[in-house]
Short mmCIF file of N, CA and C in Angstrom, two decimals:
data_model
loop_
_atom_site.label_atom_id
_atom_site.label_comp_id
_atom_site.label_asym_id
_atom_site.label_seq_id
_atom_site.Cartn_x
_atom_site.Cartn_y
_atom_site.Cartn_z
N MET G 220 61.55 82.27 117.60
CA MET G 220 62.63 82.93 118.75
C MET G 220 61.31 83.48 119.98
N PHE G 221 60.19 84.50 119.08
CA PHE G 221 58.98 84.38 119.93
C PHE G 221 58.42 82.85 120.77
N GLU G 222 57.90 82.48 119.87
CA GLU G 222 57.54 81.05 120.56
C GLU G 222 58.60 80.52 121.29
N GLU G 223 59.80 79.84 121.34
CA GLU G 223 60.47 79.73 122.24
C GLU G 223 60.68 80.41 123.78
N PHE G 224 60.19 82.05 123.55
CA PHE G 224 60.43 82.66 124.26
C PHE G 224 58.97 82.49 125.09
N LEU G 225 58.15 81.94 124.56
CA LEU G 225 56.44 82.05 125.66
C LEU G 225 56.39 80.07 125.58
N THR G 226 57.47 79.22 125.40
CA THR G 226 57.64 78.49 125.92
C THR G 226 57.88 77.83 127.12
N LYS G 227 59.26 79.03 127.07
CA LYS G 227 60.20 78.84 128.32
C LYS G 227 59.34 79.71 129.76
N LEU G 228 58.63 80.74 129.10
CA LEU G 228 57.80 81.53 129.90
C LEU G 228 56.46 80.91 130.50
N LEU G 229 55.81 80.24 129.96
CA LEU G 229 54.85 78.76 130.27
C LEU G 229 55.64 77.78 130.92
N ASN G 230 56.73 77.22 130.64
CA ASN G 230 57.48 76.33 130.95
C ASN G 230 58.95 76.41 131.60
N PRO G 231 59.00 77.57 133.13
CA PRO G 231 60.00 77.95 133.17
C PRO G 231 61.09 77.01 133.55
N SER G 232 62.28 76.91 133.43
CA SER G 232 63.26 75.95 133.81
C SER G 232 63.97 76.95 135.14
N ILE G 233 64.73 76.51 135.99
CA ILE G 233 65.72 77.21 137.10
C ILE G 233 66.43 78.59 136.32
N SER G 234 67.06 77.62 135.23
CA SER G 234 67.58 79.29 134.60
C SER G 234 67.36 79.98 134.12
N PHE G 235 65.92 79.85 133.88
CA PHE G 235 65.60 81.00 133.22
C PHE G 235 64.63 82.29 133.82
N LEU G 236 63.95 81.19 134.92
CA LEU G 236 63.76 82.14 136.43
C LEU G 236 64.65 82.80 137.11
N ALA G 237 65.41 82.62 137.09
CA ALA G 237 67.02 83.00 137.51
C ALA G 237 67.43 84.30 136.89
N ILE G 238 67.47 84.11 135.61
CA ILE G 238 67.63 85.35 134.53
C ILE G 238 66.62 86.49 134.82
N TYR G 239 65.32 85.97 134.41
CA TYR G 239 64.25 87.04 134.67
C TYR G 239 64.07 87.17 136.38
N VAL G 240 64.82 87.05 137.05
CA VAL G 240 64.49 87.93 138.23
C VAL G 240 65.34 88.29 138.28
N SER G 241 66.75 88.29 137.78
CA SER G 241 68.35 89.27 137.39
C SER G 241 67.53 90.41 137.32
N VAL G 242 66.83 90.31 135.81
CA VAL G 242 66.27 91.11 135.35
C VAL G 242 65.49 92.19 135.97
N ILE G 243 64.58 92.17 136.99
CA ILE G 243 63.91 92.76 137.45
C ILE G 243 64.52 93.63 138.72
N VAL G 244 65.37 92.42 139.09
CA VAL G 244 66.58 93.14 140.66
C VAL G 244 67.32 94.49 140.06
N VAL G 245 68.00 94.30 138.64
CA VAL G 245 68.89 94.87 137.87
C VAL G 245 67.71 96.87 138.02
N ILE G 246 66.67 95.74 137.50
CA ILE G 246 65.96 97.13 137.11
C ILE G 246 65.61 97.99 137.95
N ALA G 247 65.00 96.93 139.33
CA ALA G 247 64.63 97.85 140.61
C ALA G 247 66.30 99.07 141.11
N TYR G 248 67.17 98.27 141.01
CA TYR G 248 68.14 98.76 141.41
C TYR G 248 68.67 100.39 140.93
N ILE G 249 68.40 100.16 139.46
CA ILE G 249 68.55 101.37 138.49
C ILE G 249 67.42 102.23 138.90
N GLY G 250 66.38 102.02 138.96
CA GLY G 250 64.88 102.86 139.76
C GLY G 250 65.37 103.63 140.83
N LEU G 251 65.69 102.46 141.91
CA LEU G 251 66.31 103.63 143.10
C LEU G 251 67.42 103.96 143.17
N LEU G 252 68.41 103.62 142.33
CA LEU G 252 69.54 104.76 142.08
C LEU G 252 69.17 106.28 141.57
N PHE G 253 68.45 106.17 140.54
CA PHE G 253 67.47 107.43 140.34
C PHE G 253 66.99 107.93 140.95
N GLN G 254 66.19 107.62 142.24
CA GLN G 254 65.45 108.06 143.32
C GLN G 254 66.49 108.61 144.28
N PHE G 255 67.57 107.78 144.59
CA PHE G 255 68.13 108.55 145.17
C PHE G 255 69.27 109.99 144.82
N PHE G 256 68.93 109.63 143.74
CA PHE G 256 70.18 110.96 143.10
C PHE G 256 68.93 112.40 142.56
N LYS G 257 67.44 112.04 142.14
CA LYS G 257 66.30 112.87 142.75
C LYS G 257 66.25 113.41 144.03
N ILE G 258 66.02 112.57 144.96
CA ILE G 258 66.09 113.31 146.42
C ILE G 258 67.10 114.27 146.79
N LYS G 259 68.86 113.47 146.52
CA LYS G 259 69.81 114.47 146.46
C LYS G 259 69.99 115.97 145.84
N ASN G 260 69.70 115.89 144.85
CA ASN G 260 69.18 117.40 143.92
C ASN G 260 67.94 117.89 144.78
N LEU G 261 66.83 117.26 145.23
CA LEU G 261 65.62 118.31 145.92
C LEU G 261 66.11 118.55 147.36
N LYS G 262 67.07 118.18 147.76
CA LYS G 262 67.58 118.16 149.31
C LYS G 262 68.48 119.53 149.00
N GLN G 263 69.48 119.54 147.46
CA GLN G 263 70.16 120.69 147.61
C GLN G 263 69.57 121.82 147.01
N GLU G 264 68.77 121.82 146.57
CA GLU G 264 67.87 122.57 145.53
C GLU G 264 66.94 123.49 146.93
N ASN G 265 66.65 122.38 148.10
CA ASN G 265 65.91 123.12 149.20
C ASN G 265 66.81 123.73 149.93
N GLU G 266 68.16 123.22 150.31
CA GLU G 266 68.88 124.67 151.33
C GLU G 266 69.14 125.52 150.60
N THR G 267 69.18 125.44 148.77
CA THR G 267 69.65 126.80 148.17
C THR G 267 68.07 128.21 148.39
N LEU G 268 67.04 127.74 148.51
CA LEU G 268 66.02 127.87 148.73
C LEU G 268 65.98 128.87 150.17
N LYS G 269 66.01 127.88 150.68
CA LYS G 269 66.58 127.92 152.56
C LYS G 269 67.66 129.71 152.75
N HIS G 270 68.23 129.37 152.02
CA HIS G 270 69.68 130.66 151.98
C HIS G 270 69.39 131.77 151.46
N GLN G 271 68.21 131.72 150.66
CA GLN G 271 67.46 132.93 149.58
C GLN G 271 66.70 133.46 150.65
N LEU G 272 65.76 132.74 151.26
CA LEU G 272 64.93 133.22 152.08
C LEU G 272 65.54 133.81 152.70
N SER G 273 66.53 133.21 153.53
CA SER G 273 67.05 133.53 154.69
C SER G 273 67.68 134.99 154.47
N PHE G 274 68.03 135.15 153.15
CA PHE G 274 68.86 136.69 153.03
C PHE G 274 68.11 137.61 152.75
N GLN G 275 66.73 137.37 152.17
CA GLN G 275 65.86 138.28 151.61
C GLN G 275 64.89 138.55 152.79
N ALA G 276 64.77 137.84 153.84
CA ALA G 276 64.23 138.37 155.28
C ALA G 276 65.01 139.09 156.25
N HIS G 277 66.60 138.70 156.05
CA HIS G 277 67.60 139.68 156.31
C HIS G 277 67.60 140.75 155.77
N SER G 278 67.40 141.20 154.63
CA SER G 278 67.35 142.46 154.15
C SER G 278 66.18 143.05 154.12
N LYS G 279 64.84 142.52 154.06
CA LYS G 279 63.68 143.16 154.91
C LYS G 279 63.79 143.31 155.77
N ILE G 280 64.32 142.97 157.01
CA ILE G 280 64.64 143.34 158.43
C ILE G 280 65.39 144.59 158.29
N SER G 281 66.22 144.80 157.82
CA SER G 281 67.69 145.91 157.81
C SER G 281 66.91 147.36 157.60
N LEU G 282 65.87 146.49 155.72
CA LEU G 282 65.08 148.24 154.96
C LEU G 282 64.31 148.62 156.03
N SER G 283 63.23 147.95 156.53
CA SER G 283 62.38 148.29 157.79
C SER G 283 63.20 148.80 158.84
N LYS G 284 63.47 148.92 159.44
CA LYS G 284 64.52 149.15 160.58
C LYS G 284 65.35 150.44 160.23
N ASP G 285 65.88 150.73 159.07
CA ASP G 285 66.11 152.36 158.28
C ASP G 285 65.13 153.01 158.02
N GLU G 286 63.65 152.28 157.54
CA GLU G 286 62.73 153.24 157.05
C GLU G 286 62.19 153.61 158.41
N GLY G 287 62.13 152.83 159.66
CA GLY G 287 61.79 153.29 160.71
C GLY G 287 62.69 154.27 161.05
N ILE G 288 63.78 154.25 161.00
CA ILE G 288 64.76 154.99 161.73
C ILE G 288 64.60 156.67 161.02
N ILE G 289 64.06 156.25 159.87
CA ILE G 289 64.59 157.32 158.83
C ILE G 289 62.93 158.37 159.22
N SER G 290 61.89 157.98 159.36
CA SER G 290 60.73 158.01 159.63
C SER G 290 60.76 159.07 161.18
#
């Protein structure tokens, strides 16, 4: 089995090369798909953090205004 594979690898036929290239292309597409979902997830996390920072900034401004008025 392994010797057959080595023989085909060293003296490839067109069909073997086509299968080999197809497998590599499929693996590359799967990798790109994972990267796409990773980027999408990071964008959502970024938006969530922006909203949290915005909310904290507004609450600090209102607290500082209240403290300024009280003192």
